[in-house]
């Protein structure tokens, strides 16, 4: 029947009347309109790029505030080009794609699949420049967990445990 009090079965024992169906549709439309406005607001905020980055101090030349940039990367887990040196290992990190105009502020972390926890040198940045920097690892720190003299550090450890340098740099691009 098609009267105003007609019911439609949803599942056995559950049905809705035409009047309650209108209420359900109206509720869904209201939720849809709210979500649509929310998505429009998010899109507007994202497109306006009103992200504020204030670099208080810097080792290199200061640029214009709109050109303040955070750039990050990794040397690649399992693919990092470690170099064996006389008593330690090192790696050169290329940041040229960031296009900094001077040496940025650089933060690093050593990531891997083991034996990197107490490594000395993981945050000691050498030869920092606008296009890159170097890290030298000199072995394990003696701790309560590792009080003995460690095995000499070699590229085989870095490669075998997929060590890589994750980095983040903050500076100016213009």
PDB file of C-alpha atoms in Angstrom:
ATOM      1  CA  UNK A   1       0.000   0.000   0.000  1.00  0.00           C
ATOM      2  CA  UNK A   2       1.207   3.552  -0.622  1.00  0.00           C
ATOM      3  CA  UNK A   3      -0.548   5.479   2.149  1.00  0.00           C
ATOM      4  CA  UNK A   4       1.196   7.797   4.587  1.00  0.00           C
ATOM      5  CA  UNK A   5       1.304   5.067   7.217  1.00  0.00           C
ATOM      6  CA  UNK A   6       2.820   2.451   4.917  1.00  0.00           C
ATOM      7  CA  UNK A   7       5.714   0.431   6.355  1.00  0.00           C
ATOM      8  CA  UNK A   8       8.772  -1.003   4.610  1.00  0.00           C
ATOM      9  CA  UNK A   9      10.536  -4.021   6.087  1.00  0.00           C
ATOM     10  CA  UNK A  10      14.278  -3.635   6.764  1.00  0.00           C
ATOM     11  CA  UNK A  11      14.840  -7.052   8.308  1.00  0.00           C
ATOM     12  CA  UNK A  12      12.362  -9.576   9.651  1.00  0.00           C
ATOM     13  CA  UNK A  13      10.657  -7.926  12.601  1.00  0.00           C
ATOM     14  CA  UNK A  14      12.048  -4.417  11.864  1.00  0.00           C
ATOM     15  CA  UNK A  15      10.339  -1.900   9.629  1.00  0.00           C
ATOM     16  CA  UNK A  16      10.077   1.841   9.278  1.00  0.00           C
ATOM     17  CA  UNK A  17       7.064   3.897   8.380  1.00  0.00           C
ATOM     18  CA  UNK A  18       7.049   6.495   5.651  1.00  0.00           C
ATOM     19  CA  UNK A  19       6.955   9.306   8.235  1.00  0.00           C
ATOM     20  CA  UNK A  20       9.976   7.931  10.147  1.00  0.00           C
ATOM     21  CA  UNK A  21      11.746   7.414   6.796  1.00  0.00           C
ATOM     22  CA  UNK A  22      11.404  11.132   6.082  1.00  0.00           C
ATOM     23  CA  UNK A  23      12.937  11.897   9.487  1.00  0.00           C
ATOM     24  CA  UNK A  24      15.858   9.535   8.764  1.00  0.00           C
ATOM     25  CA  UNK A  25      16.466  11.115   5.338  1.00  0.00           C
ATOM     26  CA  UNK A  26      16.306  14.614   6.834  1.00  0.00           C
ATOM     27  CA  UNK A  27      18.826  13.610   9.523  1.00  0.00           C
ATOM     28  CA  UNK A  28      21.198  12.171   6.920  1.00  0.00           C
ATOM     29  CA  UNK A  29      20.875  15.333   4.802  1.00  0.00           C
ATOM     30  CA  UNK A  30      21.667  17.497   7.834  1.00  0.00           C
ATOM     31  CA  UNK A  31      24.753  15.402   8.660  1.00  0.00           C
ATOM     32  CA  UNK A  32      25.804  15.504   5.005  1.00  0.00           C
ATOM     33  CA  UNK A  33      25.522  19.309   4.917  1.00  0.00           C
ATOM     34  CA  UNK A  34      27.547  19.653   8.131  1.00  0.00           C
ATOM     35  CA  UNK A  35      30.270  17.341   6.782  1.00  0.00           C
ATOM     36  CA  UNK A  36      30.296  19.172   3.460  1.00  0.00           C
ATOM     37  CA  UNK A  37      30.838  22.498   5.250  1.00  0.00           C
ATOM     38  CA  UNK A  38      33.551  20.947   7.424  1.00  0.00           C
ATOM     39  CA  UNK A  39      35.408  19.577   4.368  1.00  0.00           C
ATOM     40  CA  UNK A  40      35.082  22.964   2.641  1.00  0.00           C
ATOM     41  CA  UNK A  41      36.564  24.684   5.703  1.00  0.00           C
ATOM     42  CA  UNK A  42      39.470  22.209   5.847  1.00  0.00           C
ATOM     43  CA  UNK A  43      40.118  22.689   2.121  1.00  0.00           C
ATOM     44  CA  UNK A  44      40.053  26.462   2.533  1.00  0.00           C
ATOM     45  CA  UNK A  45      42.526  26.349   5.431  1.00  0.00           C
ATOM     46  CA  UNK A  46      44.817  23.960   3.553  1.00  0.00           C
ATOM     47  CA  UNK A  47      44.807  26.095   0.410  1.00  0.00           C
ATOM     48  CA  UNK A  48      45.488  29.321   2.312  1.00  0.00           C
ATOM     49  CA  UNK A  49      48.790  27.873   3.634  1.00  0.00           C
ATOM     50  CA  UNK A  50      48.576  29.833   6.853  1.00  0.00           C
ATOM     51  CA  UNK A  51      51.297  27.744   8.466  1.00  0.00           C
ATOM     52  CA  UNK A  52      53.606  29.763  10.671  1.00  0.00           C
ATOM     53  CA  UNK A  53      57.276  28.847  11.044  1.00  0.00           C
ATOM     54  CA  UNK A  54      59.421  31.186  13.092  1.00  0.00           C
ATOM     55  CA  UNK A  55      63.178  30.561  13.057  1.00  0.00           C
ATOM     56  CA  UNK A  56      64.516  32.416  16.097  1.00  0.00           C
ATOM     57  CA  UNK A  57      68.217  31.942  15.425  1.00  0.00           C
ATOM     58  CA  UNK A  58      70.287  30.416  12.642  1.00  0.00           C
ATOM     59  CA  UNK A  59      73.972  29.812  11.903  1.00  0.00           C
ATOM     60  CA  UNK A  60      73.625  30.969   8.294  1.00  0.00           C
ATOM     61  CA  UNK A  61      72.056  33.852   6.414  1.00  0.00           C
ATOM     62  CA  UNK A  62      68.482  34.778   7.247  1.00  0.00           C
ATOM     63  CA  UNK A  63      65.965  34.848   4.466  1.00  0.00           C
ATOM     64  CA  UNK A  64      62.469  36.240   4.169  1.00  0.00           C
ATOM     65  CA  UNK A  65      59.958  34.783   6.665  1.00  0.00           C
ATOM     66  CA  UNK A  66      57.679  33.294   3.966  1.00  0.00           C
ATOM     67  CA  UNK A  67      60.713  31.284   2.807  1.00  0.00           C
ATOM     68  CA  UNK A  68      61.252  29.532   6.161  1.00  0.00           C
ATOM     69  CA  UNK A  69      61.191  25.806   5.425  1.00  0.00           C
ATOM     70  CA  UNK A  70      61.419  22.443   7.141  1.00  0.00           C
ATOM     71  CA  UNK A  71      62.937  19.749   4.961  1.00  0.00           C
ATOM     72  CA  UNK A  72      63.522  16.153   6.050  1.00  0.00           C
ATOM     73  CA  UNK A  73      64.779  12.872   4.710  1.00  0.00           C
ATOM     74  CA  UNK A  74      66.641   9.640   5.273  1.00  0.00           C
ATOM     75  CA  UNK A  75      69.769   8.047   3.874  1.00  0.00           C
ATOM     76  CA  UNK A  76      67.674   4.931   3.253  1.00  0.00           C
ATOM     77  CA  UNK A  77      67.130   1.893   5.451  1.00  0.00           C
ATOM     78  CA  UNK A  78      69.301  -0.887   4.077  1.00  0.00           C
ATOM     79  CA  UNK A  79      70.676   1.344   1.303  1.00  0.00           C
ATOM     80  CA  UNK A  80      72.749   3.921   3.198  1.00  0.00           C
ATOM     81  CA  UNK A  81      76.253   4.394   1.721  1.00  0.00           C
ATOM     82  CA  UNK A  82      78.369   3.955   4.897  1.00  0.00           C
ATOM     83  CA  UNK A  83      82.123   4.487   4.572  1.00  0.00           C
ATOM     84  CA  UNK A  84      84.703   2.629   6.633  1.00  0.00           C
ATOM     85  CA  UNK A  85      87.300   4.929   8.214  1.00  0.00           C
ATOM     86  CA  UNK A  86      90.347   4.135  10.358  1.00  0.00           C
ATOM     87  CA  UNK A  87      88.518   3.790  13.701  1.00  0.00           C
ATOM     88  CA  UNK A  88      84.925   4.597  12.869  1.00  0.00           C
ATOM     89  CA  UNK A  89      82.374   4.742  10.075  1.00  0.00           C
ATOM     90  CA  UNK A  90      80.817   7.758   8.416  1.00  0.00           C
ATOM     91  CA  UNK A  91      78.134   8.810   6.012  1.00  0.00           C
ATOM     92  CA  UNK A  92      77.550  11.886   3.877  1.00  0.00           C
ATOM     93  CA  UNK A  93      73.999  13.203   3.776  1.00  0.00           C
ATOM     94  CA  UNK A  94      72.782  15.079   0.700  1.00  0.00           C
ATOM     95  CA  UNK A  95      70.239  17.834   1.364  1.00  0.00           C
ATOM     96  CA  UNK A  96      70.627  19.672  -1.939  1.00  0.00           C
ATOM     97  CA  UNK A  97      66.992  19.017  -2.897  1.00  0.00           C
ATOM     98  CA  UNK A  98      65.951  21.282   0.016  1.00  0.00           C
ATOM     99  CA  UNK A  99      67.487  24.290  -1.774  1.00  0.00           C
ATOM    100  CA  UNK A 100      68.555  26.123   1.375  1.00  0.00           C
ATOM    101  CA  UNK A 101      70.337  29.469   0.863  1.00  0.00           C
ATOM    102  CA  UNK A 102      72.596  28.921   3.893  1.00  0.00           C
ATOM    103  CA  UNK A 103      73.408  26.271   6.489  1.00  0.00           C
ATOM    104  CA  UNK A 104      70.147  25.224   8.186  1.00  0.00           C
ATOM    105  CA  UNK A 105      69.563  23.902  11.701  1.00  0.00           C
ATOM    106  CA  UNK A 106      69.947  20.114  11.443  1.00  0.00           C
ATOM    107  CA  UNK A 107      68.640  17.369  13.729  1.00  0.00           C
ATOM    108  CA  UNK A 108      69.506  13.700  13.228  1.00  0.00           C
ATOM    109  CA  UNK A 109      68.627  10.254  14.517  1.00  0.00           C
ATOM    110  CA  UNK A 110      70.183   6.849  13.829  1.00  0.00           C
ATOM    111  CA  UNK A 111      67.624   4.196  12.905  1.00  0.00           C
ATOM    112  CA  UNK A 112      68.215   0.517  12.376  1.00  0.00           C
ATOM    113  CA  UNK A 113      67.344  -3.087  13.157  1.00  0.00           C
ATOM    114  CA  UNK A 114      69.697  -3.472  16.116  1.00  0.00           C
ATOM    115  CA  UNK A 115      72.955  -2.649  17.874  1.00  0.00           C
ATOM    116  CA  UNK A 116      72.575   1.110  17.332  1.00  0.00           C
ATOM    117  CA  UNK A 117      71.057   2.094  20.684  1.00  0.00           C
ATOM    118  CA  UNK A 118      74.208   3.225  22.497  1.00  0.00           C
ATOM    119  CA  UNK A 119      76.163   4.387  19.456  1.00  0.00           C
ATOM    120  CA  UNK A 120      78.410   7.427  19.938  1.00  0.00           C
ATOM    121  CA  UNK A 121      78.158  10.166  17.308  1.00  0.00           C
ATOM    122  CA  UNK A 122      74.579   9.742  16.119  1.00  0.00           C
ATOM    123  CA  UNK A 123      73.737  13.413  16.626  1.00  0.00           C
ATOM    124  CA  UNK A 124      77.194  14.900  16.094  1.00  0.00           C
ATOM    125  CA  UNK A 125      76.973  16.763  12.799  1.00  0.00           C
ATOM    126  CA  UNK A 126      80.188  17.485  10.885  1.00  0.00           C
ATOM    127  CA  UNK A 127      80.843  19.752   7.912  1.00  0.00           C
ATOM    128  CA  UNK A 128      77.314  21.162   7.924  1.00  0.00           C
ATOM    129  CA  UNK A 129      76.507  23.215   4.826  1.00  0.00           C
ATOM    130  CA  UNK A 130      73.418  24.290   2.888  1.00  0.00           C
ATOM    131  CA  UNK A 131      73.640  21.151   0.698  1.00  0.00           C
ATOM    132  CA  UNK A 132      74.515  18.494   3.264  1.00  0.00           C
ATOM    133  CA  UNK A 133      76.503  17.256   6.246  1.00  0.00           C
ATOM    134  CA  UNK A 134      78.419  14.239   7.574  1.00  0.00           C
ATOM    135  CA  UNK A 135      77.960  11.935  10.551  1.00  0.00           C
ATOM    136  CA  UNK A 136      80.751   9.818  12.059  1.00  0.00           C
ATOM    137  CA  UNK A 137      79.971   6.903  14.389  1.00  0.00           C
ATOM    138  CA  UNK A 138      82.820   5.954  16.689  1.00  0.00           C
ATOM    139  CA  UNK A 139      81.471   2.932  18.567  1.00  0.00           C
ATOM    140  CA  UNK A 140      79.304   2.022  21.501  1.00  0.00           C
ATOM    141  CA  UNK A 141      79.133   4.030  24.701  1.00  0.00           C
ATOM    142  CA  UNK A 142      79.906   2.047  27.833  1.00  0.00           C
ATOM    143  CA  UNK A 143      76.731   1.807  29.875  1.00  0.00           C
ATOM    144  CA  UNK A 144      75.259  -0.459  32.511  1.00  0.00           C
ATOM    145  CA  UNK A 145      73.783  -2.437  29.615  1.00  0.00           C
ATOM    146  CA  UNK A 146      77.064  -2.585  27.719  1.00  0.00           C
ATOM    147  CA  UNK A 147      79.980  -2.182  30.175  1.00  0.00           C
ATOM    148  CA  UNK A 148      82.549  -4.168  28.168  1.00  0.00           C
ATOM    149  CA  UNK A 149      84.743  -3.029  25.324  1.00  0.00           C
ATOM    150  CA  UNK A 150      82.719  -3.511  22.148  1.00  0.00           C
ATOM    151  CA  UNK A 151      83.587  -5.184  18.899  1.00  0.00           C
ATOM    152  CA  UNK A 152      85.364  -2.759  16.568  1.00  0.00           C
ATOM    153  CA  UNK A 153      82.817  -0.834  14.557  1.00  0.00           C
ATOM    154  CA  UNK A 154      82.738  -1.490  10.835  1.00  0.00           C
ATOM    155  CA  UNK A 155      80.556  -0.953   7.803  1.00  0.00           C
ATOM    156  CA  UNK A 156      79.364  -4.564   8.176  1.00  0.00           C
ATOM    157  CA  UNK A 157      77.417  -3.599  11.333  1.00  0.00           C
ATOM    158  CA  UNK A 158      75.778  -0.614   9.659  1.00  0.00           C
ATOM    159  CA  UNK A 159      74.831  -2.603   6.568  1.00  0.00           C
ATOM    160  CA  UNK A 160      73.935  -5.808   8.417  1.00  0.00           C
ATOM    161  CA  UNK A 161      71.531  -4.027  10.734  1.00  0.00           C
ATOM    162  CA  UNK A 162      70.192  -1.583   8.110  1.00  0.00           C
ATOM    163  CA  UNK A 163      71.373   1.546   9.897  1.00  0.00           C
ATOM    164  CA  UNK A 164      70.363   4.834   8.349  1.00  0.00           C
ATOM    165  CA  UNK A 165      70.287   8.492   9.289  1.00  0.00           C
ATOM    166  CA  UNK A 166      66.912  10.214   9.534  1.00  0.00           C
ATOM    167  CA  UNK A 167      67.271  13.985   9.460  1.00  0.00           C
ATOM    168  CA  UNK A 168      65.304  17.203   9.607  1.00  0.00           C
ATOM    169  CA  UNK A 169      66.617  20.639   8.639  1.00  0.00           C
ATOM    170  CA  UNK A 170      65.082  24.058   9.222  1.00  0.00           C
ATOM    171  CA  UNK A 171      66.251  27.065   7.231  1.00  0.00           C
ATOM    172  CA  UNK A 172      65.454  29.512   4.440  1.00  0.00           C
ATOM    173  CA  UNK A 173      65.030  28.861   0.724  1.00  0.00           C
ATOM    174  CA  UNK A 174      64.985  32.533  -0.384  1.00  0.00           C
TER     175      UNK A 174
END
